[in-house]
């Protein structure tokens, strides 16, 4: 046992040092051998602190969060509900006409791109849209039936004079944006959606998700 030496009355005395009992508990090393307070430990601490927010963001998995506008997500649903970004969620709940499920970042056409589409005649526009629409309708028979009617409508259109020619790079840029849009958003850009047969087929497509 260690001793303490001290001077007293011209003599050197020796006093045994009593063992110290520490009240502190040893800190175990976190998994992976990282020391407490290390960068890795702090990043894990930050991650744990974000879990409540992540849990709220995943609340759409509960049946009560699904709305009428969510049917057919992600290709055939309505646009995202803005209230779902708020802490209290959407006050309309299941009766909301907008989608309550998570969406990828929405694609928006800028002013010039909208002007390009508006300058196209219907035949040019449908020839641009149909390849992208078919790509989104591969797994849905009802959506394919809609596109068959669109193709029939396209075949009935007369050849328009003064076609709108675009540089290839602009056309490719426009196609890349259209490719990222959902089936429903692409159909909203097609004037023929108001044709009676096509409108009825779109309604049947919508009803197929609510049955």
Coordinates of N, CA and C in Angstrom, one line a residue:
X1 N 0.9 -1.2 0.0 CA 0.0 0.0 0.0 C 0.9 1.2 0.0
X2 N 0.6 2.2 -0.8 CA 1.5 3.4 -0.9 C 1.5 4.2 0.4
X3 N 2.6 4.8 0.7 CA 2.8 5.6 2.0 C 3.1 7.0 1.7
X4 N 2.8 7.9 2.6 CA 3.1 9.3 2.5 C 4.1 9.7 3.6
X5 N 5.2 10.3 3.1 CA 6.3 10.7 4.0 C 6.1 12.2 4.4
X6 N 6.3 12.6 5.6 CA 6.1 14.0 6.0 C 7.1 14.3 7.2
X7 N 7.4 15.5 7.3 CA 8.4 16.0 8.4 C 7.7 16.4 9.6
X8 N 8.1 15.9 10.8 CA 7.4 16.3 12.0 C 8.4 16.2 13.2
X9 N 8.7 17.3 13.8 CA 9.5 17.4 15.0 C 10.9 16.8 14.7
X10 N 11.5 17.2 13.7 CA 12.9 16.8 13.2 C 12.9 15.3 12.9
X11 N 11.8 14.6 12.9 CA 11.8 13.2 12.6 C 11.0 13.0 11.3
X12 N 11.4 12.0 10.5 CA 10.6 11.7 9.3 C 9.7 10.6 9.7
X13 N 8.4 10.9 9.6 CA 7.4 10.0 9.9 C 6.8 9.4 8.6
X14 N 6.3 8.2 8.7 CA 5.6 7.6 7.6 C 4.2 7.3 7.9
X15 N 3.3 7.7 7.1 CA 1.9 7.5 7.3 C 1.3 6.7 6.1
X16 N 0.7 5.6 6.5 CA 0.1 4.8 5.4 C -1.1 5.5 4.8
X17 N -1.1 5.5 3.5 CA -2.2 6.2 2.8 C -3.4 5.2 2.7
X18 N -4.6 5.7 3.2 CA -5.7 4.8 3.1 C -6.2 4.7 1.7
X19 N -6.7 3.5 1.3 CA -7.1 3.4 -0.1 C -8.4 4.2 -0.3
X20 N -8.4 4.9 -1.5 CA -9.5 5.8 -1.9 C -10.5 4.9 -2.6
X21 N -11.8 5.1 -2.2 CA -12.9 4.4 -2.9 C -13.6 5.4 -3.8
X22 N -13.4 5.2 -5.1 CA -14.0 6.2 -6.0 C -15.5 5.9 -6.2
X23 N -16.2 7.0 -6.2 CA -17.7 6.9 -6.4 C -18.0 6.9 -7.9
X24 N -17.1 7.2 -8.8 CA -17.3 7.3 -10.2 C -17.3 5.9 -10.8
X25 N -18.2 5.7 -11.7 CA -18.2 4.4 -12.5 C -17.4 4.5 -13.7
X26 N -16.8 3.5 -14.1 CA -16.0 3.5 -15.4 C -17.0 3.7 -16.6
X27 N -16.6 4.4 -17.5 CA -17.4 4.6 -18.7 C -17.0 3.6 -19.8
X28 N -18.0 2.8 -20.2 CA -17.7 1.8 -21.2 C -17.5 2.5 -22.6
X29 N -16.7 1.8 -23.4 CA -16.4 2.4 -24.7 C -17.5 2.1 -25.6
X30 N -18.0 3.1 -26.4 CA -19.1 2.8 -27.4 C -18.7 1.8 -28.4
X31 N -19.6 1.1 -29.1 CA -19.3 0.1 -30.1 C -18.3 0.6 -31.1
X32 N -17.4 -0.2 -31.5 CA -16.5 0.2 -32.5 C -15.2 0.8 -32.0
X33 N -15.1 0.9 -30.6 CA -13.9 1.3 -30.0 C -13.8 2.8 -30.0
X34 N -14.9 3.6 -30.3 CA -14.7 5.0 -30.3 C -14.8 5.6 -28.9
X35 N -14.0 6.6 -28.6 CA -14.1 7.2 -27.3 C -15.3 8.1 -27.2
X36 N -15.7 8.2 -25.9 CA -16.8 9.1 -25.6 C -16.5 10.5 -26.0
X37 N -17.4 11.2 -26.7 CA -17.1 12.6 -27.2 C -16.4 12.7 -28.5
X38 N -16.1 11.5 -29.1 CA -15.5 11.5 -30.4 C -16.5 12.0 -31.5
X39 N -16.0 12.3 -32.7 CA -16.8 12.7 -33.8 C -17.9 11.7 -34.1
X40 N -17.5 10.4 -34.1 CA -18.5 9.4 -34.4 C -19.6 9.4 -33.4
X41 N -19.2 9.5 -32.1 CA -20.1 9.4 -31.0 C -21.1 10.6 -31.1
X42 N -20.6 11.8 -31.4 CA -21.4 12.9 -31.5 C -22.4 12.8 -32.7
X43 N -21.9 12.3 -33.9 CA -22.8 12.1 -35.0 C -23.9 11.1 -34.7
X44 N -23.6 10.1 -34.0 CA -24.7 9.1 -33.6 C -25.7 9.8 -32.6
X45 N -25.1 10.7 -31.8 CA -26.0 11.4 -30.8 C -27.0 12.3 -31.6
X46 N -26.4 13.0 -32.7 CA -27.2 13.9 -33.5 C -28.3 13.1 -34.2
X47 N -27.9 11.9 -34.7 CA -28.8 11.0 -35.4 C -30.0 10.6 -34.5
X48 N -29.7 10.2 -33.3 CA -30.7 9.8 -32.3 C -31.7 11.0 -32.1
X49 N -31.1 12.2 -32.0 CA -32.0 13.4 -31.7 C -33.0 13.7 -32.9
X50 N -32.7 13.2 -34.1 CA -33.6 13.4 -35.2 C -34.7 12.4 -35.4
X51 N -34.6 11.3 -34.5 CA -35.6 10.2 -34.7 C -37.0 10.7 -34.5
X52 N -37.3 11.5 -33.5 CA -38.8 12.0 -33.4 C -39.3 12.6 -34.7
X53 N -38.4 13.5 -35.3 CA -38.9 14.1 -36.5 C -39.0 13.1 -37.7
X54 N -38.1 12.1 -37.7 CA -38.2 11.1 -38.7 C -39.5 10.2 -38.5
X55 N -39.8 10.0 -37.3 CA -41.1 9.2 -37.0 C -42.3 10.0 -37.5
X56 N -42.3 11.3 -37.3 CA -43.4 12.1 -37.7 C -43.5 12.1 -39.3
X57 N -42.3 12.2 -39.9 CA -42.3 12.2 -41.4 C -42.8 10.9 -41.9
X58 N -42.7 9.8 -41.2 CA -43.2 8.4 -41.6 C -44.6 8.1 -41.2
X59 N -45.3 9.1 -40.6 CA -46.6 8.9 -40.1 C -47.6 8.6 -41.2
X60 N -47.2 8.8 -42.5 CA -48.1 8.5 -43.6 C -48.4 7.0 -43.7
X61 N -47.6 6.2 -43.0 CA -47.7 4.7 -43.1 C -49.0 4.3 -42.4
X62 N -49.5 5.1 -41.5 CA -50.7 4.7 -40.8 C -51.9 4.9 -41.7
X63 N -52.9 4.0 -41.6 CA -54.1 4.1 -42.5 C -54.8 5.4 -42.4
X64 N -54.9 6.0 -41.2 CA -55.7 7.2 -41.0 C -55.1 8.4 -41.8
X65 N -53.8 8.3 -42.2 CA -53.2 9.4 -42.9 C -53.5 9.3 -44.4
X66 N -54.0 8.2 -44.9 CA -54.3 8.1 -46.3 C -55.5 8.9 -46.7
X67 N -55.4 9.7 -47.8 CA -56.6 10.5 -48.2 C -57.1 10.1 -49.5
X68 N -58.3 10.6 -49.9 CA -58.9 10.3 -51.2 C -57.9 10.7 -52.3
X69 N -57.2 11.8 -52.1 CA -56.3 12.2 -53.2 C -55.1 11.4 -53.3
X70 N -54.9 10.4 -52.3 CA -53.7 9.6 -52.4 C -53.8 8.4 -53.2
X71 N -55.1 8.0 -53.6 CA -55.3 6.8 -54.4 C -54.6 6.9 -55.7
X72 N -53.9 5.7 -56.0 CA -53.1 5.7 -57.2 C -51.7 6.2 -57.1
X73 N -51.3 6.5 -55.9 CA -49.9 7.1 -55.7 C -48.9 6.1 -56.2
X74 N -47.8 6.6 -56.9 CA -47.5 8.0 -57.1 C -47.8 8.5 -58.5
X75 N -48.3 7.6 -59.4 CA -48.5 7.9 -60.8 C -49.8 8.6 -61.1
X76 N -50.9 8.2 -60.3 CA -52.2 8.6 -60.7 C -52.9 9.5 -59.6
X77 N -52.1 9.8 -58.5 CA -52.7 10.6 -57.4 C -52.7 12.0 -57.7
X78 N -53.4 12.8 -56.8 CA -53.4 14.2 -56.9 C -52.1 14.8 -56.4
X79 N -51.9 16.1 -56.6 CA -50.6 16.7 -56.1 C -50.6 16.7 -54.6
X80 N -49.4 16.9 -54.0 CA -49.2 16.8 -52.6 C -50.0 17.8 -51.8
X81 N -50.5 17.4 -50.6 CA -51.2 18.3 -49.7 C -50.2 19.1 -49.0
X82 N -50.3 20.4 -49.0 CA -49.4 21.3 -48.3 C -49.5 21.3 -46.8
X83 N -50.7 20.9 -46.3 CA -50.9 20.8 -44.9 C -50.1 19.7 -44.2
X84 N -49.7 18.7 -45.0 CA -48.9 17.6 -44.4 C -47.5 18.0 -44.0
X85 N -47.1 19.1 -44.4 CA -45.8 19.6 -44.0 C -45.8 20.3 -42.6
X86 N -47.0 20.6 -42.1 CA -47.2 21.2 -40.8 C -47.3 20.2 -39.7
X87 N -46.9 20.6 -38.5 CA -46.9 19.6 -37.3 C -48.2 18.9 -37.1
X88 N -49.3 19.6 -37.3 CA -50.6 19.0 -37.0 C -51.1 18.2 -38.1
X89 N -50.5 18.2 -39.3 CA -51.0 17.5 -40.5 C -52.2 18.1 -41.1
X90 N -52.9 17.4 -41.9 CA -54.0 17.9 -42.7 C -55.3 17.8 -41.8
X91 N -56.0 18.9 -41.7 CA -57.2 18.9 -40.8 C -58.3 18.0 -41.5
X92 N -58.3 17.8 -42.8 CA -59.4 17.1 -43.5 C -59.1 15.6 -43.4
X93 N -57.9 15.2 -43.1 CA -57.6 13.7 -42.9 C -57.9 12.9 -44.2
X94 N -58.7 11.8 -44.0 CA -58.9 10.9 -45.1 C -59.8 11.6 -46.2
X95 N -60.5 12.6 -45.8 CA -61.4 13.3 -46.8 C -60.7 14.3 -47.7
X96 N -59.4 14.5 -47.5 CA -58.7 15.5 -48.3 C -58.6 15.0 -49.7
X97 N -58.8 15.9 -50.7 CA -58.7 15.6 -52.1 C -57.3 15.6 -52.6
X98 N -56.3 15.9 -51.8 CA -54.9 15.9 -52.2 C -54.1 14.8 -51.6
X99 N -53.0 14.5 -52.1 CA -52.2 13.3 -51.7 C -51.5 13.6 -50.4
X100 N -51.6 12.6 -49.5 CA -50.9 12.7 -48.2 C -49.6 11.8 -48.2
X101 N -49.3 11.2 -49.3 CA -48.1 10.3 -49.3 C -46.9 11.1 -49.8
X102 N -45.7 10.7 -49.5 CA -44.5 11.5 -49.8 C -44.2 11.4 -51.3
X103 N -43.8 12.6 -51.9 CA -43.5 12.7 -53.3 C -42.0 13.1 -53.4
X104 N -41.5 12.7 -54.6 CA -40.2 13.2 -54.9 C -40.3 14.7 -55.3
X105 N -39.2 15.4 -55.3 CA -39.3 16.8 -55.6 C -40.1 17.1 -56.9
X106 N -41.1 17.9 -56.9 CA -42.0 18.1 -58.0 C -41.2 18.8 -59.1
X107 N -41.5 18.5 -60.4 CA -40.9 19.1 -61.5 C -41.8 20.2 -62.1
X108 N -41.3 21.4 -62.3 CA -42.1 22.5 -62.8 C -41.5 23.0 -64.1
X109 N -42.3 23.2 -65.0 CA -41.9 23.8 -66.3 C -41.8 25.3 -66.1
X110 N -40.7 25.8 -66.6 CA -40.5 27.3 -66.5 C -41.3 28.0 -67.6
X111 N -41.3 29.3 -67.6 CA -42.1 30.0 -68.6 C -41.8 29.7 -70.0
X112 N -40.5 29.6 -70.4 CA -40.1 29.3 -71.7 C -40.6 27.9 -72.2
X113 N -40.5 27.0 -71.3 CA -40.9 25.6 -71.6 C -42.4 25.5 -71.8
X114 N -43.1 26.2 -71.0 CA -44.6 26.3 -71.2 C -45.0 26.9 -72.5
X115 N -44.2 28.0 -72.9 CA -44.5 28.6 -74.1 C -44.2 27.7 -75.3
X116 N -43.2 26.9 -75.2 CA -42.8 25.9 -76.2 C -44.0 24.9 -76.4
X117 N -44.5 24.4 -75.3 CA -45.6 23.4 -75.4 C -46.9 24.1 -76.0
X118 N -47.1 25.3 -75.6 CA -48.3 26.0 -76.1 C -48.2 26.3 -77.6
X119 N -47.0 26.5 -78.0 CA -46.7 26.8 -79.5 C -46.9 25.6 -80.4
X120 N -46.8 24.4 -79.8 CA -47.0 23.1 -80.6 C -48.4 22.9 -80.9
X121 N -48.6 22.3 -82.1 CA -50.0 21.9 -82.4 C -50.3 20.6 -81.7
X122 N -51.5 20.1 -81.6 CA -51.9 19.0 -80.8 C -51.2 17.7 -81.3
X123 N -50.9 17.6 -82.6 CA -50.3 16.4 -83.1 C -48.8 16.3 -82.6
X124 N -48.1 17.4 -82.6 CA -46.8 17.5 -82.2 C -46.7 17.2 -80.7
X125 N -47.6 17.8 -79.9 CA -47.7 17.7 -78.5 C -47.9 16.2 -78.1
X126 N -48.8 15.5 -78.7 CA -49.1 14.1 -78.4 C -48.0 13.2 -78.8
X127 N -47.3 13.5 -79.9 CA -46.1 12.7 -80.3 C -45.0 12.9 -79.2
X128 N -45.0 14.0 -78.6 CA -43.9 14.2 -77.6 C -44.3 13.5 -76.3
X129 N -45.6 13.6 -75.9 CA -46.1 13.1 -74.7 C -46.2 11.5 -74.6
X130 N -46.7 10.9 -75.7 CA -47.0 9.5 -75.7 C -45.9 8.6 -75.2
X131 N -44.7 8.7 -75.7 CA -43.6 7.8 -75.2 C -43.4 7.9 -73.7
X132 N -43.6 9.1 -73.1 CA -43.4 9.2 -71.7 C -44.6 8.7 -70.9
X133 N -45.8 8.8 -71.5 CA -47.0 8.3 -70.9 C -47.0 6.8 -70.9
X134 N -46.6 6.2 -72.0 CA -46.5 4.7 -72.0 C -45.5 4.2 -71.0
X135 N -44.4 4.9 -70.8 CA -43.4 4.5 -69.8 C -44.0 4.4 -68.4
X136 N -45.0 5.3 -68.1 CA -45.6 5.3 -66.8 C -46.8 4.3 -66.7
X137 N -47.2 3.8 -67.8 CA -48.4 3.0 -67.8 C -48.1 1.5 -67.9
X138 N -46.9 1.1 -67.8 CA -46.5 -0.3 -68.1 C -47.2 -1.3 -67.2
X139 N -47.5 -0.9 -65.9 CA -48.0 -1.9 -65.0 C -49.5 -1.6 -64.7
X140 N -50.2 -0.8 -65.5 CA -51.6 -0.5 -65.2 C -52.4 -0.7 -66.5
X141 N -53.2 -1.7 -66.6 CA -54.0 -2.0 -67.8 C -55.0 -0.8 -68.1
X142 N -55.6 -0.3 -67.1 CA -56.6 0.8 -67.3 C -55.9 2.0 -67.9
X143 N -54.7 2.3 -67.5 CA -53.9 3.5 -68.0 C -53.6 3.2 -69.5
X144 N -53.3 1.9 -69.8 CA -52.9 1.6 -71.2 C -54.2 1.7 -72.1
X145 N -55.3 1.4 -71.5 CA -56.6 1.6 -72.3 C -56.8 3.1 -72.6
X146 N -56.4 4.0 -71.7 CA -56.5 5.4 -71.9 C -55.6 5.8 -73.1
X147 N -54.4 5.3 -73.1 CA -53.4 5.7 -74.1 C -53.8 5.1 -75.5
X148 N -54.5 4.0 -75.5 CA -54.9 3.5 -76.8 C -55.9 4.5 -77.4
X149 N -56.8 5.0 -76.6 CA -57.8 6.0 -77.1 C -57.0 7.3 -77.5
X150 N -56.0 7.7 -76.8 CA -55.2 8.8 -77.1 C -54.5 8.6 -78.5
X151 N -54.0 7.5 -78.7 CA -53.4 7.2 -80.0 C -54.4 7.2 -81.2
X152 N -55.6 6.7 -80.9 CA -56.7 6.7 -81.9 C -57.0 8.2 -82.2
X153 N -57.1 9.0 -81.2 CA -57.4 10.4 -81.4 C -56.2 11.1 -82.2
X154 N -55.0 10.7 -81.9 CA -53.8 11.2 -82.6 C -53.9 10.9 -84.1
X155 N -54.3 9.6 -84.4 CA -54.4 9.2 -85.8 C -55.4 9.9 -86.6
X156 N -56.5 10.4 -85.9 CA -57.6 11.1 -86.5 C -57.2 12.6 -86.8
X157 N -56.2 13.1 -86.3 CA -55.8 14.5 -86.5 C -55.2 14.7 -87.8
X158 N -55.6 15.8 -88.5 CA -55.0 16.1 -89.8 C -53.6 16.6 -89.6
X159 N -52.8 16.5 -90.7 CA -51.5 17.0 -90.7 C -51.5 18.6 -90.6
X160 N -50.9 19.1 -89.6 CA -50.9 20.6 -89.4 C -49.8 21.2 -90.3
X161 N -50.0 22.4 -90.7 CA -49.0 23.2 -91.5 C -48.2 24.0 -90.5
X162 N -47.0 24.3 -90.9 CA -46.1 25.1 -90.1 C -45.8 24.5 -88.8
X163 N -45.2 23.3 -88.9 CA -44.8 22.6 -87.6 C -43.7 23.4 -86.9
X164 N -43.7 23.2 -85.6 CA -42.9 23.9 -84.7 C -41.6 23.1 -84.5
X165 N -40.5 23.5 -85.1 CA -39.2 22.8 -85.0 C -38.4 23.4 -83.8
X166 N -37.8 22.5 -83.0 CA -37.0 22.8 -81.9 C -35.6 22.3 -82.1
X167 N -34.6 23.0 -81.6 CA -33.2 22.5 -81.6 C -33.2 21.2 -80.8
X168 N -32.4 20.2 -81.2 CA -32.4 18.9 -80.5 C -32.1 19.0 -79.0
X169 N -31.2 19.9 -78.6 CA -30.9 20.0 -77.2 C -32.0 20.5 -76.4
X170 N -32.8 21.5 -77.0 CA -34.0 21.9 -76.2 C -35.1 20.8 -76.1
X171 N -35.2 20.0 -77.2 CA -36.2 19.0 -77.2 C -35.8 17.9 -76.2
X172 N -34.5 17.6 -76.1 CA -34.0 16.6 -75.1 C -34.2 17.1 -73.7
X173 N -34.0 18.4 -73.5 CA -34.1 18.9 -72.2 C -35.6 18.9 -71.7
X174 N -36.5 19.1 -72.7 CA -37.9 19.1 -72.4 C -38.3 17.6 -72.1
X175 N -37.8 16.7 -72.8 CA -38.2 15.3 -72.6 C -37.7 14.8 -71.2
X176 N -36.5 15.3 -70.8 CA -36.0 14.9 -69.5 C -36.9 15.3 -68.4
X177 N -37.5 16.5 -68.5 CA -38.4 17.1 -67.5 C -39.7 16.3 -67.6
X178 N -40.2 16.0 -68.8 CA -41.5 15.3 -68.9 C -41.4 13.9 -68.3
X179 N -40.2 13.3 -68.5 CA -40.0 11.9 -68.0 C -40.1 11.8 -66.5
X180 N -39.9 12.9 -65.8 CA -39.9 12.9 -64.3 C -41.3 13.3 -63.8
X181 N -42.2 13.6 -64.7 CA -43.6 13.9 -64.3 C -44.4 12.6 -64.1
X182 N -45.5 12.6 -63.3 CA -46.3 11.5 -63.2 C -47.3 11.3 -64.4
X183 N -47.9 10.2 -64.5 CA -48.9 10.0 -65.5 C -50.0 11.0 -65.5
X184 N -50.5 11.3 -64.3 CA -51.6 12.3 -64.2 C -51.2 13.7 -64.7
X185 N -50.0 14.1 -64.3 CA -49.5 15.4 -64.7 C -49.3 15.5 -66.2
X186 N -48.8 14.4 -66.8 CA -48.6 14.4 -68.2 C -50.0 14.5 -69.0
X187 N -51.0 13.8 -68.4 CA -52.3 13.8 -69.1 C -52.9 15.2 -69.0
X188 N -52.6 15.9 -67.9 CA -53.2 17.3 -67.8 C -52.6 18.2 -68.8
X189 N -51.5 17.9 -69.4 CA -50.9 18.7 -70.5 C -51.5 18.4 -71.9
X190 N -52.3 17.3 -72.0 CA -52.9 16.9 -73.2 C -54.3 17.4 -73.4
X191 N -54.5 18.2 -74.5 CA -55.8 18.8 -74.7 C -56.9 17.7 -74.9
X192 N -56.5 16.6 -75.4 CA -57.5 15.5 -75.7 C -58.1 14.9 -74.5
X193 N -57.7 15.2 -73.3 CA -58.2 14.6 -72.1 C -59.7 15.0 -71.9
X194 N -60.2 16.0 -72.6 CA -61.6 16.4 -72.5 C -62.5 15.7 -73.5
X195 N -61.9 14.9 -74.4 CA -62.7 14.1 -75.4 C -63.5 13.1 -74.5
X196 N -64.7 12.9 -74.9 CA -65.7 12.1 -74.1 C -65.1 10.7 -73.8
X197 N -64.6 10.0 -74.8 CA -64.2 8.6 -74.6 C -62.9 8.6 -73.7
X198 N -62.0 9.5 -73.9 CA -60.8 9.6 -73.1 C -61.2 10.0 -71.7
X199 N -62.1 11.0 -71.5 CA -62.5 11.4 -70.2 C -63.2 10.3 -69.4
X200 N -64.0 9.5 -70.1 CA -64.6 8.3 -69.4 C -63.6 7.3 -69.0
X201 N -62.6 7.1 -69.9 CA -61.5 6.1 -69.5 C -60.7 6.6 -68.3
X202 N -60.5 7.9 -68.3 CA -59.7 8.4 -67.1 C -60.5 8.3 -65.8
X203 N -61.8 8.5 -65.9 CA -62.7 8.3 -64.8 C -62.7 6.9 -64.3
X204 N -62.7 6.0 -65.3 CA -62.7 4.5 -64.9 C -61.4 4.2 -64.2
X205 N -60.3 4.8 -64.7 CA -59.0 4.6 -64.1 C -59.0 5.1 -62.7
X206 N -59.6 6.2 -62.4 CA -59.6 6.8 -61.1 C -60.5 5.9 -60.2
X207 N -61.6 5.4 -60.7 CA -62.5 4.6 -59.9 C -61.9 3.3 -59.5
X208 N -61.0 2.8 -60.3 CA -60.3 1.5 -60.1 C -59.5 1.6 -58.8
X209 N -59.0 2.8 -58.4 CA -58.2 2.9 -57.2 C -59.1 3.0 -55.9
X210 N -60.3 3.4 -56.1 CA -61.2 3.6 -54.9 C -62.1 2.5 -54.6
X211 N -62.1 1.5 -55.5 CA -62.9 0.3 -55.2 C -62.3 -0.7 -54.2

